Amino acid sequence: MTSSPDHKRARTTDSSPPYLLHYWPTIPGRAEPIRLCFEASSTPYTDVTNSNPDSGMKTLMSLISSSSDAPPPKIPHFAPPILQHGDLYLSQLPNILLYLGPRLGLVPSDDANAIYRINQLTLTALDGFSNEAHETHHPIAVGDYYENQKDAAIKRANDYTHNRLPKFLGHFEQVLKQNQGGEYLYGGQLTYADLVLFQGLDGVSFAFPNAVKKLREGGEYRRVWDLYERVKGLDNVKAYLESERRLGYSSGIWRHYDELDES
Ligand SMILES: N[C@@H](CCC(=O)N[C@@H](CS)C(=O)NCC(=O)O)C(=O)O
């Protein structure tokens, strides 16, 4: 899947090499913050496995294999997402965001420490709304089926929705409160940390609709949900969310199981 509007495609002909995103096809997963960065900044990119499933999957498998015929630079990657930009291949989502943020205008350019603070916010949002959300349905073994760890998953999800989720929401509420009216998490402008937080909140809203509804309606995290709606309403983000490029949730990080949600 290539980002479709023609004005976006036209920019792939400039001097910067194209951005190629390699990830498991059909799910948002850990590729989604990267897609959101491209979409929010109107940067052309190719979502390789979704554009060309057969050849895309072959490339992805070669990138994560340790075989000697792996493409340059011959360093195998542990897991996707993987960003390819010219000769550079990068894995680890926060590392990819560190690379893209300044290039896509998603980090303030007049503040030398901004990148570290935005990375801090990003890592916290990924801990709370992505990694820990994944551990609710896979609390024992990442490589085993959910059904084989369901009892532990129910306990873990109960702790997540009652303790961890409110704690992370409270943290971001405090970040926004200390911004004294700033509309975004850092520096008064949209950064990639806002996009990561948006995606995490959207994912947990899908996974735990009842728990999230209660937390939202409680009114304690108003600034966080205002930010969520603000990001969702940005022209480029809105257009992307309504496009066929936005993939539906299914069996990735953010899964819905009735028994893991509050009743
Ligand atoms: N810390 C890594 C985690 C990467 C990761 O867990 N990728 C998943 C897909 S979202 C995967 O394919 N994992 C395979 C495995 O862990 O064996 C990142 O943030 O990129």
mmCIF file of C-alpha atoms and ligand atoms in Angstrom:
data_model
loop_
_atom_site.group_PDB
_atom_site.id
_atom_site.type_symbol
_atom_site.label_atom_id
_atom_site.label_comp_id
_atom_site.label_asym_id
_atom_site.label_seq_id
_atom_site.Cartn_x
_atom_site.Cartn_y
_atom_site.Cartn_z
ATOM 1 C CA MET A 1 0.000 0.000 0.000
ATOM 2 C CA THR A 2 1.497 3.308 -1.058
ATOM 3 C CA SER A 3 0.120 6.506 0.456
ATOM 4 C CA SER A 4 -2.348 7.355 -2.230
ATOM 5 C CA PRO A 5 -2.910 11.084 -2.841
ATOM 6 C CA ASP A 6 -1.041 12.142 -5.972
ATOM 7 C CA HIS A 7 0.543 15.166 -4.324
ATOM 8 C CA LYS A 8 2.214 12.785 -1.895
ATOM 9 C CA ARG A 9 3.467 10.486 -4.621
ATOM 10 C CA ALA A 10 4.882 13.401 -6.577
ATOM 11 C CA ARG A 11 7.309 14.166 -3.756
ATOM 12 C CA THR A 12 8.944 10.732 -4.037
ATOM 13 C CA THR A 13 10.757 12.042 -7.113
ATOM 14 C CA ASP A 14 12.789 14.593 -5.100
ATOM 15 C CA SER A 15 16.341 13.887 -3.945
ATOM 16 C CA SER A 16 15.495 12.059 -0.690
ATOM 17 C CA PRO A 17 15.360 8.280 -1.095
ATOM 18 C CA PRO A 18 11.879 6.806 -0.659
ATOM 19 C CA TYR A 19 10.772 5.650 2.757
ATOM 20 C CA LEU A 20 9.874 1.959 2.838
ATOM 21 C CA LEU A 21 8.117 0.403 5.816
ATOM 22 C CA HIS A 22 8.414 -3.353 6.383
ATOM 23 C CA TYR A 23 5.941 -4.907 8.808
ATOM 24 C CA TRP A 24 3.542 -7.829 9.158
ATOM 25 C CA PRO A 25 0.688 -7.222 6.693
ATOM 26 C CA THR A 26 -2.975 -6.426 7.505
ATOM 27 C CA ILE A 27 -2.540 -5.232 11.118
ATOM 28 C CA PRO A 28 -1.765 -1.769 12.567
ATOM 29 C CA GLY A 29 0.596 -3.056 15.302
ATOM 30 C CA ARG A 30 3.926 -1.431 16.051
ATOM 31 C CA ALA A 31 4.045 -0.001 12.523
ATOM 32 C CA GLU A 32 1.106 2.280 13.205
ATOM 33 C CA PRO A 33 2.951 5.173 14.910
ATOM 34 C CA ILE A 34 5.316 5.179 11.915
ATOM 35 C CA ARG A 35 2.426 5.313 9.444
ATOM 36 C CA LEU A 36 0.891 8.138 11.485
ATOM 37 C CA CYS A 37 4.158 10.113 11.311
ATOM 38 C CA PHE A 38 4.221 9.808 7.514
ATOM 39 C CA GLU A 39 0.546 10.593 7.159
ATOM 40 C CA ALA A 40 0.475 13.539 9.578
ATOM 41 C CA SER A 41 3.459 15.133 7.840
ATOM 42 C CA SER A 42 2.271 14.352 4.261
ATOM 43 C CA THR A 43 5.413 12.323 3.654
ATOM 44 C CA PRO A 44 5.220 9.693 0.905
ATOM 45 C CA TYR A 45 6.032 6.140 1.959
ATOM 46 C CA THR A 46 5.454 2.607 0.821
ATOM 47 C CA ASP A 47 3.921 0.083 3.173
ATOM 48 C CA VAL A 48 5.752 -2.783 1.506
ATOM 49 C CA THR A 49 3.968 -5.961 2.610
ATOM 50 C CA ASN A 50 0.529 -4.407 2.204
ATOM 51 C CA SER A 51 1.404 -3.106 -1.289
ATOM 52 C CA ASN A 52 3.034 -6.286 -2.589
ATOM 53 C CA PRO A 53 2.162 -9.171 -0.270
ATOM 54 C CA ASP A 54 4.299 -11.879 -1.935
ATOM 55 C CA SER A 55 7.521 -10.024 -2.625
ATOM 56 C CA GLY A 56 7.006 -7.854 0.458
ATOM 57 C CA MET A 57 6.849 -10.863 2.765
ATOM 58 C CA LYS A 58 9.939 -12.379 1.118
ATOM 59 C CA THR A 59 11.845 -9.163 1.782
ATOM 60 C CA LEU A 60 10.588 -8.961 5.357
ATOM 61 C CA MET A 61 11.569 -12.557 6.090
ATOM 62 C CA SER A 62 15.043 -11.996 4.638
ATOM 63 C CA LEU A 63 15.481 -8.895 6.805
ATOM 64 C CA ILE A 64 14.757 -10.809 10.008
ATOM 65 C CA SER A 65 16.650 -13.942 9.024
ATOM 66 C CA SER A 66 20.260 -14.431 10.041
ATOM 67 C CA SER A 67 21.199 -15.982 6.700
ATOM 68 C CA SER A 68 24.222 -14.634 4.848
ATOM 69 C CA ASP A 69 22.144 -13.568 1.838
ATOM 70 C CA ALA A 70 20.295 -10.984 3.955
ATOM 71 C CA PRO A 71 20.217 -7.639 2.149
ATOM 72 C CA PRO A 72 22.707 -4.907 3.111
ATOM 73 C CA PRO A 73 23.955 -4.113 5.686
ATOM 74 C CA LYS A 74 23.704 -7.825 6.518
ATOM 75 C CA ILE A 75 22.819 -7.177 10.147
ATOM 76 C CA PRO A 76 19.726 -9.225 10.858
ATOM 77 C CA HIS A 77 16.895 -7.440 12.600
ATOM 78 C CA PHE A 78 15.186 -9.172 15.517
ATOM 79 C CA ALA A 79 11.645 -8.193 14.574
ATOM 80 C CA PRO A 80 9.653 -5.698 12.529
ATOM 81 C CA PRO A 81 8.833 -2.847 12.169
ATOM 82 C CA ILE A 82 11.825 -2.071 9.938
ATOM 83 C CA LEU A 83 12.324 1.241 8.151
ATOM 84 C CA GLN A 84 14.350 1.335 4.941
ATOM 85 C CA HIS A 85 15.648 4.723 3.833
ATOM 86 C CA GLY A 86 18.274 4.485 1.102
ATOM 87 C CA ASP A 87 21.027 2.174 2.357
ATOM 88 C CA LEU A 88 19.881 2.489 5.938
ATOM 89 C CA TYR A 89 17.728 -0.215 7.524
ATOM 90 C CA LEU A 90 16.531 0.473 11.078
ATOM 91 C CA SER A 91 14.479 -1.593 13.488
ATOM 92 C CA GLN A 92 13.060 -0.982 16.994
ATOM 93 C CA LEU A 93 10.081 1.353 16.846
ATOM 94 C CA PRO A 94 11.423 4.071 19.208
ATOM 95 C CA ASN A 95 14.690 4.088 17.243
ATOM 96 C CA ILE A 96 12.806 4.528 13.962
ATOM 97 C CA LEU A 97 10.813 7.394 15.471
ATOM 98 C CA LEU A 98 14.022 9.038 16.711
ATOM 99 C CA TYR A 99 15.300 8.952 13.139
ATOM 100 C CA LEU A 100 12.107 10.153 11.485
ATOM 101 C CA GLY A 101 10.976 12.780 14.008
ATOM 102 C CA PRO A 102 13.385 15.582 13.083
ATOM 103 C CA ARG A 103 13.277 14.704 9.362
ATOM 104 C CA LEU A 104 9.488 14.930 9.198
ATOM 105 C CA GLY A 105 9.170 18.124 11.266
ATOM 106 C CA LEU A 106 7.759 16.236 14.255
ATOM 107 C CA VAL A 107 10.355 17.565 16.717
ATOM 108 C CA PRO A 108 10.856 21.305 17.390
ATOM 109 C CA SER A 109 14.038 22.386 15.598
ATOM 110 C CA ASP A 110 14.982 25.206 17.989
ATOM 111 C CA ASP A 111 15.400 23.130 21.158
ATOM 112 C CA ALA A 112 18.433 20.847 21.514
ATOM 113 C CA ASN A 113 16.902 18.773 24.316
ATOM 114 C CA ALA A 114 13.533 18.324 22.649
ATOM 115 C CA ILE A 115 14.379 14.988 21.048
ATOM 116 C CA TYR A 116 15.234 13.398 24.421
ATOM 117 C CA ARG A 117 12.104 14.703 26.091
ATOM 118 C CA ILE A 118 9.933 13.572 23.204
ATOM 119 C CA ASN A 119 11.653 10.196 23.295
ATOM 120 C CA GLN A 120 10.921 9.985 27.041
ATOM 121 C CA LEU A 121 7.227 10.709 26.471
ATOM 122 C CA THR A 122 7.183 8.217 23.598
ATOM 123 C CA LEU A 123 8.787 5.414 25.589
ATOM 124 C CA THR A 124 6.336 5.967 28.449
ATOM 125 C CA ALA A 125 3.349 5.938 26.082
ATOM 126 C CA LEU A 126 4.643 2.757 24.436
ATOM 127 C CA ASP A 127 5.152 1.109 27.842
ATOM 128 C CA GLY A 128 1.666 1.967 29.026
ATOM 129 C CA PHE A 129 -0.587 1.645 26.028
ATOM 130 C CA SER A 130 1.283 -0.741 23.756
ATOM 131 C CA ASN A 131 3.678 -3.091 25.583
ATOM 132 C CA GLU A 132 1.574 -3.546 28.725
ATOM 133 C CA ALA A 133 -1.599 -3.796 26.626
ATOM 134 C CA HIS A 134 0.039 -6.663 24.728
ATOM 135 C CA GLU A 135 0.981 -8.381 27.981
ATOM 136 C CA THR A 136 -2.663 -8.518 29.064
ATOM 137 C CA HIS A 137 -3.406 -11.189 26.450
ATOM 138 C CA HIS A 138 0.095 -12.736 26.509
ATOM 139 C CA PRO A 139 1.128 -12.569 30.191
ATOM 140 C CA ILE A 140 3.128 -15.821 30.218
ATOM 141 C CA ALA A 141 4.535 -16.676 26.786
ATOM 142 C CA VAL A 142 4.758 -14.351 23.782
ATOM 143 C CA GLY A 143 4.964 -17.312 21.407
ATOM 144 C CA ASP A 144 2.036 -19.308 22.806
ATOM 145 C CA TYR A 145 -1.692 -18.998 22.068
ATOM 146 C CA TYR A 146 -3.877 -16.694 24.142
ATOM 147 C CA GLU A 147 -6.165 -19.629 24.925
ATOM 148 C CA ASN A 148 -3.274 -21.400 26.701
ATOM 149 C CA GLN A 149 -2.726 -18.480 29.082
ATOM 150 C CA LYS A 150 -6.265 -17.230 29.444
ATOM 151 C CA ASP A 151 -6.507 -17.533 33.253
ATOM 152 C CA ALA A 152 -3.358 -15.480 33.766
ATOM 153 C CA ALA A 153 -4.543 -13.063 31.086
ATOM 154 C CA ILE A 154 -7.774 -12.404 32.986
ATOM 155 C CA LYS A 155 -5.806 -11.549 36.148
ATOM 156 C CA ARG A 156 -3.326 -9.419 34.250
ATOM 157 C CA ALA A 157 -6.025 -7.531 32.364
ATOM 158 C CA ASN A 158 -7.888 -6.879 35.604
ATOM 159 C CA ASP A 159 -4.774 -5.290 37.075
ATOM 160 C CA TYR A 160 -4.156 -3.381 33.848
ATOM 161 C CA THR A 161 -7.602 -1.818 33.598
ATOM 162 C CA HIS A 162 -7.842 -1.022 37.329
ATOM 163 C CA ASN A 163 -4.288 0.030 38.162
ATOM 164 C CA ARG A 164 -1.858 0.418 35.294
ATOM 165 C CA LEU A 165 -4.097 2.109 32.724
ATOM 166 C CA PRO A 166 -5.290 4.784 35.215
ATOM 167 C CA LYS A 167 -1.686 5.306 36.345
ATOM 168 C CA PHE A 168 -0.446 5.951 32.790
ATOM 169 C CA LEU A 169 -3.457 8.145 31.998
ATOM 170 C CA GLY A 170 -2.784 10.104 35.183
ATOM 171 C CA HIS A 171 0.828 10.593 34.162
ATOM 172 C CA PHE A 172 -0.067 12.065 30.778
ATOM 173 C CA GLU A 173 -2.781 14.200 32.361
ATOM 174 C CA GLN A 174 -0.078 15.646 34.614
ATOM 175 C CA VAL A 175 2.245 16.245 31.636
ATOM 176 C CA LEU A 176 -0.499 18.184 29.884
ATOM 177 C CA LYS A 177 -1.457 20.060 33.038
ATOM 178 C CA GLN A 178 2.104 21.255 33.504
ATOM 179 C CA ASN A 179 2.075 22.487 29.924
ATOM 180 C CA GLN A 180 -0.204 25.239 31.214
ATOM 181 C CA GLY A 181 -2.640 25.175 28.350
ATOM 182 C CA GLY A 182 -0.312 23.868 25.690
ATOM 183 C CA GLU A 183 -2.281 21.913 23.144
ATOM 184 C CA TYR A 184 0.304 19.165 22.687
ATOM 185 C CA LEU A 185 2.578 17.113 24.921
ATOM 186 C CA TYR A 186 5.725 19.071 24.250
ATOM 187 C CA GLY A 187 6.848 22.408 22.827
ATOM 188 C CA GLY A 188 3.404 23.674 21.809
ATOM 189 C CA GLN A 189 3.456 21.777 18.522
ATOM 190 C CA LEU A 190 2.509 18.345 17.235
ATOM 191 C CA THR A 191 5.363 15.899 17.811
ATOM 192 C CA TYR A 192 5.647 12.200 17.251
ATOM 193 C CA ALA A 193 4.980 11.625 20.969
ATOM 194 C CA ASP A 194 1.429 12.939 20.417
ATOM 195 C CA LEU A 195 0.955 10.485 17.558
ATOM 196 C CA VAL A 196 2.245 7.578 19.667
ATOM 197 C CA LEU A 197 -0.055 8.551 22.534
ATOM 198 C CA PHE A 198 -3.004 8.914 20.159
ATOM 199 C CA GLN A 199 -2.395 5.445 18.741
ATOM 200 C CA GLY A 200 -2.030 3.863 22.180
ATOM 201 C CA LEU A 201 -5.259 5.440 23.403
ATOM 202 C CA ASP A 202 -7.069 4.359 20.269
ATOM 203 C CA GLY A 203 -5.745 0.817 20.635
ATOM 204 C CA VAL A 204 -6.747 0.420 24.281
ATOM 205 C CA SER A 205 -10.169 1.916 23.492
ATOM 206 C CA PHE A 206 -10.637 -0.935 21.023
ATOM 207 C CA ALA A 207 -9.288 -3.584 23.399
ATOM 208 C CA PHE A 208 -11.070 -2.470 26.581
ATOM 209 C CA PRO A 209 -14.111 -0.435 25.495
ATOM 210 C CA ASN A 210 -15.964 -0.745 28.814
ATOM 211 C CA ALA A 211 -12.983 0.027 31.027
ATOM 212 C CA VAL A 212 -11.949 2.983 28.868
ATOM 213 C CA LYS A 213 -15.509 4.333 28.725
ATOM 214 C CA LYS A 214 -15.645 4.386 32.542
ATOM 215 C CA LEU A 215 -12.251 6.054 32.811
ATOM 216 C CA ARG A 216 -13.223 8.634 30.187
ATOM 217 C CA GLU A 217 -16.571 9.384 31.733
ATOM 218 C CA GLY A 218 -14.989 9.747 35.172
ATOM 219 C CA GLY A 219 -13.598 13.046 33.868
ATOM 220 C CA GLU A 220 -10.208 12.685 35.562
ATOM 221 C CA TYR A 221 -8.195 12.588 32.371
ATOM 222 C CA ARG A 222 -9.954 15.286 30.385
ATOM 223 C CA ARG A 223 -6.745 16.786 28.973
ATOM 224 C CA VAL A 224 -5.580 13.406 27.701
ATOM 225 C CA TRP A 225 -8.835 12.713 25.862
ATOM 226 C CA ASP A 226 -8.926 16.266 24.524
ATOM 227 C CA LEU A 227 -5.485 15.633 23.050
ATOM 228 C CA TYR A 228 -6.710 12.334 21.608
ATOM 229 C CA GLU A 229 -9.598 14.134 19.868
ATOM 230 C CA ARG A 230 -7.328 16.981 18.745
ATOM 231 C CA VAL A 231 -4.909 14.595 17.023
ATOM 232 C CA LYS A 232 -7.769 12.568 15.562
ATOM 233 C CA GLY A 233 -9.237 15.740 14.061
ATOM 234 C CA LEU A 234 -6.077 16.976 12.331
ATOM 235 C CA ASP A 235 -6.811 17.145 8.595
ATOM 236 C CA ASN A 236 -4.136 14.664 7.525
ATOM 237 C CA VAL A 237 -4.812 12.262 10.384
ATOM 238 C CA LYS A 238 -8.563 12.390 9.812
ATOM 239 C CA ALA A 239 -8.132 11.710 6.089
ATOM 240 C CA TYR A 240 -5.827 8.795 6.877
ATOM 241 C CA LEU A 241 -8.171 7.275 9.475
ATOM 242 C CA GLU A 242 -10.979 7.387 6.919
ATOM 243 C CA SER A 243 -8.835 5.851 4.167
ATOM 244 C CA GLU A 244 -8.312 2.199 3.304
ATOM 245 C CA ARG A 245 -4.692 2.594 4.399
ATOM 246 C CA ARG A 246 -5.783 2.557 8.067
ATOM 247 C CA LEU A 247 -5.915 -1.157 8.870
ATOM 248 C CA GLY A 248 -8.475 -2.624 11.264
ATOM 249 C CA TYR A 249 -7.603 -4.071 14.655
ATOM 250 C CA SER A 250 -7.590 -7.859 14.839
ATOM 251 C CA SER A 251 -4.959 -10.163 16.280
ATOM 252 C CA GLY A 252 -2.088 -7.784 16.960
ATOM 253 C CA ILE A 253 -1.163 -5.821 20.068
ATOM 254 C CA TRP A 254 -4.641 -4.396 20.634
ATOM 255 C CA ARG A 255 -7.139 -7.263 20.790
ATOM 256 C CA HIS A 256 -10.596 -7.331 22.185
ATOM 257 C CA TYR A 257 -11.688 -10.254 24.347
ATOM 258 C CA ASP A 258 -14.894 -9.740 26.333
ATOM 259 C CA GLU A 259 -13.467 -11.617 29.303
ATOM 260 C CA LEU A 260 -10.471 -9.251 29.580
ATOM 261 C CA ASP A 261 -12.579 -6.099 29.623
ATOM 262 C CA GLU A 262 -14.660 -4.817 32.507
ATOM 263 C CA SER A 263 -18.305 -5.835 32.379
HETATM 264 N N1 LIG B 1 10.914 -3.557 20.893
HETATM 265 C C1 LIG B 1 10.580 -3.867 19.534
HETATM 266 C C2 LIG B 1 9.553 -4.987 19.533
HETATM 267 C C3 LIG B 1 9.364 -5.551 18.164
HETATM 268 C C4 LIG B 1 8.305 -6.629 18.180
HETATM 269 O O1 LIG B 1 7.991 -7.224 19.216
HETATM 270 N N2 LIG B 1 7.740 -6.881 16.994
HETATM 271 C C5 LIG B 1 6.691 -7.866 16.897
HETATM 272 C C6 LIG B 1 5.622 -7.412 15.958
HETATM 273 S S1 LIG B 1 4.821 -5.985 16.664
HETATM 274 C C7 LIG B 1 7.303 -9.169 16.397
HETATM 275 O O2 LIG B 1 7.242 -9.496 15.231
HETATM 276 N N3 LIG B 1 7.885 -9.919 17.339
HETATM 277 C C8 LIG B 1 8.480 -11.186 17.060
HETATM 278 C C9 LIG B 1 9.134 -11.730 18.291
HETATM 279 O O3 LIG B 1 9.183 -11.031 19.323
HETATM 280 O O4 LIG B 1 9.589 -12.872 18.242
HETATM 281 C C10 LIG B 1 10.068 -2.617 18.803
HETATM 282 O O5 LIG B 1 9.596 -1.696 19.499
HETATM 283 O O6 LIG B 1 10.161 -2.527 17.581
#
